[in-house]
XYZ file of C-alpha atoms in Angstrom:
476
model
C 0.000 0.000 0.000
C 1.432 3.451 -0.868
C 2.541 5.432 2.226
C -0.194 8.052 1.838
C -2.893 5.389 1.522
C -1.491 3.538 4.537
C -1.513 6.708 6.594
C -5.091 7.444 5.533
C -6.151 3.921 6.489
C -4.486 4.244 9.879
C -6.167 7.587 10.475
C -9.575 6.262 9.506
C -9.080 3.313 11.865
C -8.733 5.872 14.641
C -12.356 6.866 14.177
C -13.278 3.698 16.038
C -11.261 4.962 19.012
C -13.339 8.135 19.279
C -16.621 7.333 21.033
C -19.447 9.102 19.234
C -22.387 9.640 21.592
C -25.922 9.123 20.250
C -26.655 12.847 20.462
C -23.830 13.482 17.949
C -25.213 10.865 15.555
C -28.668 12.443 15.790
C -27.251 15.866 15.066
C -25.168 14.591 12.139
C -28.259 13.024 10.568
C -30.091 16.349 10.664
C -27.169 18.205 9.060
C -26.722 15.522 6.395
C -30.430 15.694 5.546
C -30.023 19.435 4.991
C -27.008 18.876 2.726
C -24.347 20.018 5.184
C -21.251 18.474 6.731
C -20.711 18.179 10.462
C -17.426 17.460 12.253
C -16.608 16.657 15.869
C -13.595 18.862 16.450
C -10.916 20.204 18.783
C -10.753 19.295 22.438
C -13.558 16.773 22.095
C -11.434 14.678 19.711
C -8.214 15.244 21.629
C -9.681 14.180 24.953
C -11.386 11.150 23.417
C -8.049 9.956 21.999
C -6.424 10.489 25.404
C -9.157 8.535 27.156
C -10.208 11.629 29.091
C -13.899 12.274 29.799
C -15.665 14.312 27.116
C -18.435 16.345 28.703
C -19.285 19.106 26.241
C -19.212 18.408 22.508
C -17.694 20.854 20.006
C -18.660 20.707 16.338
C -17.782 22.635 13.213
C -19.784 22.749 9.994
C -20.011 24.304 6.554
C -23.561 25.427 7.417
C -23.963 29.142 8.089
C -25.455 30.161 11.464
C -28.983 30.526 10.080
C -28.845 26.977 8.699
C -27.499 25.728 12.038
C -30.480 27.259 13.841
C -32.805 25.633 11.335
C -31.199 22.216 11.893
C -31.598 22.570 15.661
C -35.244 23.641 15.476
C -37.501 20.947 16.900
C -34.537 18.839 18.039
C -32.788 20.769 20.812
C -34.317 21.162 24.251
C -32.717 24.606 24.468
C -30.786 26.855 22.060
C -28.693 29.953 22.757
C -27.209 32.244 20.149
C -25.109 34.643 22.252
C -22.089 33.788 20.086
C -23.859 33.835 16.750
C -21.962 36.949 15.618
C -18.862 34.741 15.729
C -20.641 31.863 14.033
C -21.314 29.849 17.204
C -24.650 28.406 18.334
C -25.094 26.432 21.546
C -27.744 23.843 22.330
C -28.764 21.221 24.858
C -30.323 17.834 24.128
C -31.134 15.204 26.786
C -28.692 16.851 29.213
C -25.808 16.976 26.700
C -24.391 20.385 25.778
C -23.229 20.964 22.210
C -21.578 23.945 20.547
C -21.655 24.267 16.752
C -19.447 26.777 14.930
C -19.433 27.543 11.232
C -16.076 27.038 9.493
C -13.973 30.107 10.259
C -11.237 31.877 8.295
C -10.886 34.951 10.504
C -8.474 37.864 10.315
C -7.287 39.588 13.533
C -6.545 43.288 13.850
C -3.399 42.781 15.963
C -4.658 45.181 18.659
C -7.460 43.322 20.405
C -8.169 39.600 20.442
C -11.446 40.170 18.585
C -11.352 38.820 15.023
C -12.899 40.244 11.919
C -15.239 37.313 11.459
C -14.994 35.539 8.121
C -16.575 32.190 7.422
C -14.516 29.526 5.662
C -15.533 26.966 3.072
C -13.481 23.920 4.069
C -12.525 22.034 7.194
C -8.879 22.750 6.326
C -9.565 26.512 6.439
C -11.036 26.050 9.881
C -8.359 23.812 11.393
C -5.387 25.941 10.364
C -6.684 28.855 12.469
C -6.943 26.803 15.655
C -4.543 27.319 18.541
C -2.565 24.052 18.668
C -2.191 21.031 16.424
C -3.531 18.684 19.122
C -6.729 20.756 18.962
C -6.785 20.811 15.147
C -8.102 17.264 14.631
C -11.635 16.457 13.529
C -13.906 13.502 12.783
C -16.458 13.904 9.999
C -19.804 12.495 11.122
C -21.875 12.990 7.972
C -21.397 10.394 5.259
C -18.407 8.102 5.700
C -16.717 8.840 8.982
C -13.276 10.256 8.332
C -10.438 11.296 10.639
C -9.086 14.714 9.574
C -5.611 15.685 10.808
C -3.794 17.979 8.340
C -1.359 19.377 10.927
C -0.064 16.230 12.589
C -2.047 16.606 15.781
C -2.142 12.863 16.414
C 1.637 12.510 16.065
C 2.135 15.528 18.357
C -0.237 14.030 20.912
C 1.635 10.728 20.788
C 4.985 12.498 21.176
C 3.672 14.744 23.949
C 4.530 17.916 22.007
C 2.560 21.154 21.912
C 2.890 22.977 18.586
C 0.773 25.288 16.430
C -0.845 24.590 13.033
C 0.441 27.870 11.587
C 3.613 29.529 12.858
C 3.414 30.329 16.576
C 4.063 33.997 15.796
C 0.938 34.095 13.620
C -1.104 32.168 16.150
C -0.085 34.278 19.172
C -0.387 37.534 17.275
C -3.975 36.591 16.421
C -4.742 35.858 20.074
C -2.050 36.416 22.751
C -4.145 34.480 25.260
C -2.989 31.353 23.408
C 0.420 31.763 25.074
C -1.195 31.341 28.458
C -3.275 28.471 27.084
C -0.019 26.802 26.076
C 1.089 26.836 29.697
C -2.346 25.563 30.714
C -2.048 22.547 28.392
C 1.419 21.856 29.797
C -0.224 21.620 33.213
C -3.393 19.782 32.229
C -2.032 17.352 29.626
C 1.657 17.113 30.493
C 2.673 18.238 26.987
C 6.042 19.865 26.281
C 5.993 23.004 24.108
C 7.963 22.818 20.870
C 11.124 24.971 20.852
C 9.595 27.378 18.334
C 6.570 27.803 20.590
C 8.792 28.656 23.569
C 10.778 31.105 21.454
C 7.624 32.868 20.271
C 6.189 33.017 23.806
C 9.409 34.615 25.029
C 9.561 37.167 22.216
C 5.865 38.047 22.422
C 5.224 37.904 26.184
C 4.428 41.606 26.366
C 1.472 41.174 24.030
C -0.412 39.344 26.789
C -1.172 42.792 28.227
C -3.787 43.116 25.435
C -5.926 40.521 27.223
C -8.432 41.407 29.922
C -7.657 40.457 33.513
C -10.752 38.247 33.662
C -9.564 36.072 30.759
C -6.049 35.846 32.184
C -7.438 34.817 35.565
C -9.588 32.086 34.038
C -6.588 30.536 32.253
C -4.346 30.899 35.305
C -6.885 29.108 37.482
C -7.199 26.220 35.019
C -3.400 26.052 34.863
C -3.060 25.869 38.650
C -5.761 23.210 38.905
C -4.042 20.971 36.355
C -2.005 17.860 37.056
C 1.400 19.521 36.490
C 1.161 23.174 37.593
C 4.862 23.399 38.496
C 5.881 22.748 34.894
C 3.484 25.425 33.713
C 4.693 28.007 36.260
C 8.292 27.310 35.236
C 7.323 27.857 31.585
C 5.672 31.178 32.456
C 8.753 32.323 34.362
C 11.237 31.129 31.726
C 9.352 32.892 28.907
C 8.756 36.024 31.043
C 4.988 35.681 30.711
C 4.926 35.563 34.513
C 6.149 39.186 34.514
C 2.734 40.062 33.073
C 0.584 37.576 34.991
C 2.254 37.070 38.399
C 5.399 39.234 38.564
C 5.804 38.464 42.269
C 6.697 34.845 41.447
C 9.811 35.423 39.314
C 10.829 38.159 41.780
C 11.379 35.441 44.397
C 14.399 34.186 42.454
C 16.325 37.096 43.951
C 15.803 36.111 47.575
C 17.898 33.411 49.248
C 15.893 31.960 52.083
C 16.821 32.581 55.721
C 17.932 29.000 56.354
C 20.430 29.083 53.462
C 19.100 25.645 52.446
C 17.378 26.465 49.159
C 18.682 27.716 45.847
C 16.135 30.511 46.141
C 12.666 31.201 47.476
C 11.199 30.645 44.017
C 12.310 27.005 43.893
C 11.199 26.533 47.504
C 7.730 27.867 46.640
C 7.403 25.435 43.729
C 8.298 22.552 46.049
C 5.728 23.766 48.587
C 3.137 23.857 45.792
C 3.872 20.244 44.865
C 3.794 19.107 48.487
C 0.501 20.910 49.087
C -0.984 19.126 46.069
C 0.143 15.800 47.532
C -1.847 16.628 50.679
C -5.125 17.395 48.896
C -7.867 14.953 49.782
C -10.947 16.236 47.920
C -9.567 17.070 44.492
C -7.698 20.162 43.257
C -7.970 23.104 45.665
C -7.411 26.497 44.006
C -7.178 28.420 47.295
C -4.567 26.056 48.747
C -2.514 26.034 45.531
C -2.527 29.816 45.251
C -1.502 30.143 48.892
C 1.300 27.610 48.466
C 2.669 29.414 45.415
C 2.371 32.911 46.907
C 3.082 32.311 50.609
C 6.603 33.784 50.446
C 6.140 36.605 47.918
C 6.773 39.123 50.705
C 10.376 37.965 51.130
C 12.081 40.086 48.434
C 10.584 43.255 49.940
C 11.642 42.341 53.502
C 15.074 40.828 52.758
C 17.748 41.997 55.183
C 21.302 40.863 55.800
C 22.042 40.483 59.507
C 25.349 41.183 61.258
C 26.126 37.463 61.455
C 25.832 37.120 57.685
C 22.481 35.376 57.710
C 19.517 36.658 55.707
C 16.229 37.517 57.412
C 12.751 38.323 56.148
C 11.021 39.772 59.204
C 7.249 40.198 58.840
C 7.296 38.859 55.288
C 3.977 37.138 55.972
C 2.328 40.516 56.688
C 3.794 42.134 53.592
C 3.072 39.006 51.537
C -0.593 38.966 52.559
C -0.991 42.560 51.358
C 0.795 41.803 48.079
C -1.344 38.695 47.579
C -4.532 40.632 48.135
C -3.475 43.317 45.655
C -2.410 40.875 42.922
C -5.497 38.668 43.166
C -7.764 41.718 43.092
C -6.025 42.939 39.929
C -6.649 39.510 38.410
C -10.345 39.893 39.295
C -10.559 36.867 41.567
C -13.754 36.634 43.644
C -13.564 38.341 47.033
C -13.880 35.017 48.853
C -10.794 33.653 47.066
C -8.822 36.859 47.686
C -9.681 36.864 51.395
C -8.954 33.174 51.930
C -5.614 33.117 50.112
C -4.422 36.314 51.784
C -5.364 34.971 55.225
C -3.462 31.737 54.630
C -0.393 33.715 53.550
C -0.729 35.870 56.672
C -1.013 32.865 59.005
C 1.466 30.441 57.400
C 4.407 31.488 59.586
C 2.650 31.618 62.954
C 3.244 27.953 63.756
C 7.002 28.524 63.888
C 6.526 30.233 67.240
C 5.062 27.021 68.639
C 8.441 25.373 69.201
C 8.095 22.157 71.168
C 4.682 22.989 72.539
C 5.467 26.320 74.158
C 2.108 27.861 73.286
C -0.468 28.398 75.984
C -3.989 27.123 75.486
C -4.901 30.737 74.743
C -2.428 30.843 71.831
C -3.838 27.585 70.464
C -7.363 28.995 70.679
C -6.300 32.115 68.769
C -4.615 30.019 66.082
C -7.823 28.078 65.521
C -10.085 31.131 65.704
C -7.950 33.217 63.331
C -7.863 30.354 60.818
C -11.600 29.731 61.144
C -12.885 27.586 58.252
C -9.387 27.684 56.706
C -7.863 25.577 59.489
C -7.554 22.333 57.498
C -6.006 24.214 54.585
C -3.637 25.936 57.002
C -2.586 22.540 58.369
C -1.742 21.387 54.830
C 0.064 24.608 53.933
C 2.211 24.677 57.069
C 3.202 21.031 56.710
C 3.996 21.592 53.030
C 6.186 24.584 53.900
C 8.759 22.213 55.392
C 11.193 21.575 52.522
C 14.423 21.093 54.449
C 16.697 18.272 53.297
C 17.722 17.638 56.894
C 15.620 14.577 57.688
C 15.986 14.971 61.437
C 14.812 18.585 61.334
C 11.942 17.731 58.974
C 10.788 14.902 61.236
C 10.999 17.181 64.285
C 8.864 19.826 62.592
C 6.230 17.273 61.603
C 6.166 15.847 65.140
C 5.775 19.338 66.549
C 2.831 20.007 64.273
C 1.372 16.632 65.191
C 1.476 17.853 68.780
C -0.299 21.081 67.893
C -3.062 19.214 66.066
C -3.475 16.903 69.054
C -3.863 19.899 71.367
C -6.384 21.446 68.982
C -8.360 18.194 68.984
C -8.315 18.037 72.776
C -9.443 21.638 73.194
C -12.067 21.191 70.505
C -13.540 18.266 72.432
C -13.561 20.263 75.662
C -14.654 23.678 74.478
C -16.397 23.597 71.095
C -13.263 25.270 69.786
C -14.570 25.954 66.292
C -17.255 28.335 67.576
C -15.587 30.246 70.407
C -17.789 33.045 71.674
C -17.892 35.037 74.911
C -19.826 33.471 77.759
C -22.316 36.347 77.520
C -23.968 37.603 74.344
C -24.947 41.170 73.492
C -28.421 40.916 75.022
C -27.014 39.622 78.306
C -24.414 42.423 78.381
C -27.102 45.080 77.936
C -29.290 43.506 80.618
C -26.518 43.150 83.206
C -25.083 46.649 82.673
C -28.433 48.312 82.035
C -27.258 49.974 78.837
C -28.820 50.324 75.384
C -27.362 48.928 72.163
C -24.329 50.901 71.071
C -20.510 50.974 70.842
C -20.069 50.164 74.543
C -21.796 46.794 74.060
C -19.367 45.960 71.263
C -16.376 46.889 73.434
C -17.669 44.726 76.278
C -18.216 41.809 73.886
C -14.649 42.063 72.547
C -13.275 42.166 76.090
C -15.176 39.041 77.118
C -14.019 37.291 73.947
C -10.383 38.123 74.773
C -10.886 36.778 78.309
C -12.507 33.654 76.905
C -9.486 33.142 74.651
C -7.083 33.585 77.528
C -8.809 31.628 80.283
C -11.190 29.280 78.506
C -14.900 28.910 79.422
C -15.803 31.046 82.467
C -19.360 30.081 83.271
C -22.199 32.555 83.785
C -21.331 33.744 87.297
C -17.635 34.340 86.639
C -18.408 36.001 83.293
C -20.841 38.440 84.960
C -18.243 39.316 87.584
C -15.629 39.933 84.913
C -18.070 42.100 82.943
C -18.906 44.218 86.005
C -15.202 44.609 86.847
C -14.448 45.715 83.293
C -17.428 48.124 83.245
C -16.279 49.726 86.482
C -12.898 50.467 84.902
C -14.630 52.170 81.963
C -16.479 54.633 84.262
C -14.606 57.922 84.846
């Protein structure tokens, strides 16, 4: 058999490896009846070949948007046309979500990432404009099923290489967000970018500033939640894309850590990220991963050389929490994510004052109360922050934290530690002191909470006595 015929036969045999759900067959029949072609395309084909779950189905077709709407009429349970200006129509059928896009042959203006929409006439026109060759494969569903792979996507997938159908310079100029998507696929799929892709990312990193913060944040989150986020972060730093996305991360390369045991804080932070991932129990945790990556970003700003030659970073957790809050806000993360990550960064160093159990019960209570619902994440972050190669020291630190967790468990059993409140509420304070609602009630509540932290549960009688004593001191 001639080589080209053999290759075509091998490709067509691959069609059997791509599971075609019934909803796709139904849709293909409707398009064929109307005289149009329909292809399963992009990530749907890639993930099917990798054995990954395919949830949403992406299709491309020679039918124009109006013909797509006509084909869906009476078949889809729901249709949405919010993307119809770009040739995309979405639909739902029996719980399955499908997205159908007319062949595209767009031209970009080089300023924004919005294309001048132009519809194409062939599947080849459509595939060449896609971001990466592993996403430029298709399976024709109308007529004889055919595997379409003009840019070697299957070979790239087999080799674990991430490359572009056109030149990477053309691809990234059309849409700079594709550079960040490259890093995301490194994390999610474990692919290695082709040398020419890395070169283009490095030369064109500044163009990422054309992309909105919301889009950058969405890609960054997917990257961090992937299976290999360290590889992706290293790619961002090496290509200088991180200077646009997370400049605080490459800045850590300048700070040798205070123990003189790490090449730099940057490498240490990547190790902490990996160790935090190993401690996840309920799937990928974006808040924990962000905190692990960013926990030491305050070190460059607080770096100081001491008289004995050692390097210190006093209060880097305070500075780091502020920097974290600012960066995540600029990336448009939800307030809950910003608050949680910043609080973990702020608290990550507190355990190091624990020593061999030197904390009072009051200090343990404050640790738990300040962490609140983040306590389990804080446990994982603090344990992950131990990256010393000294096995004896590492074991001692883990034993010390074991001791802290045991004390927390004991206090929790005794005192309902997770919901510490003063022994008297606001109504009781007003009744006992004979005062109306106002600032003085809040001050009394805070005082009783501080006493509760310090001395543990007081009981009603002792709490009333303490309240009266405090109130007497407030009277001129």
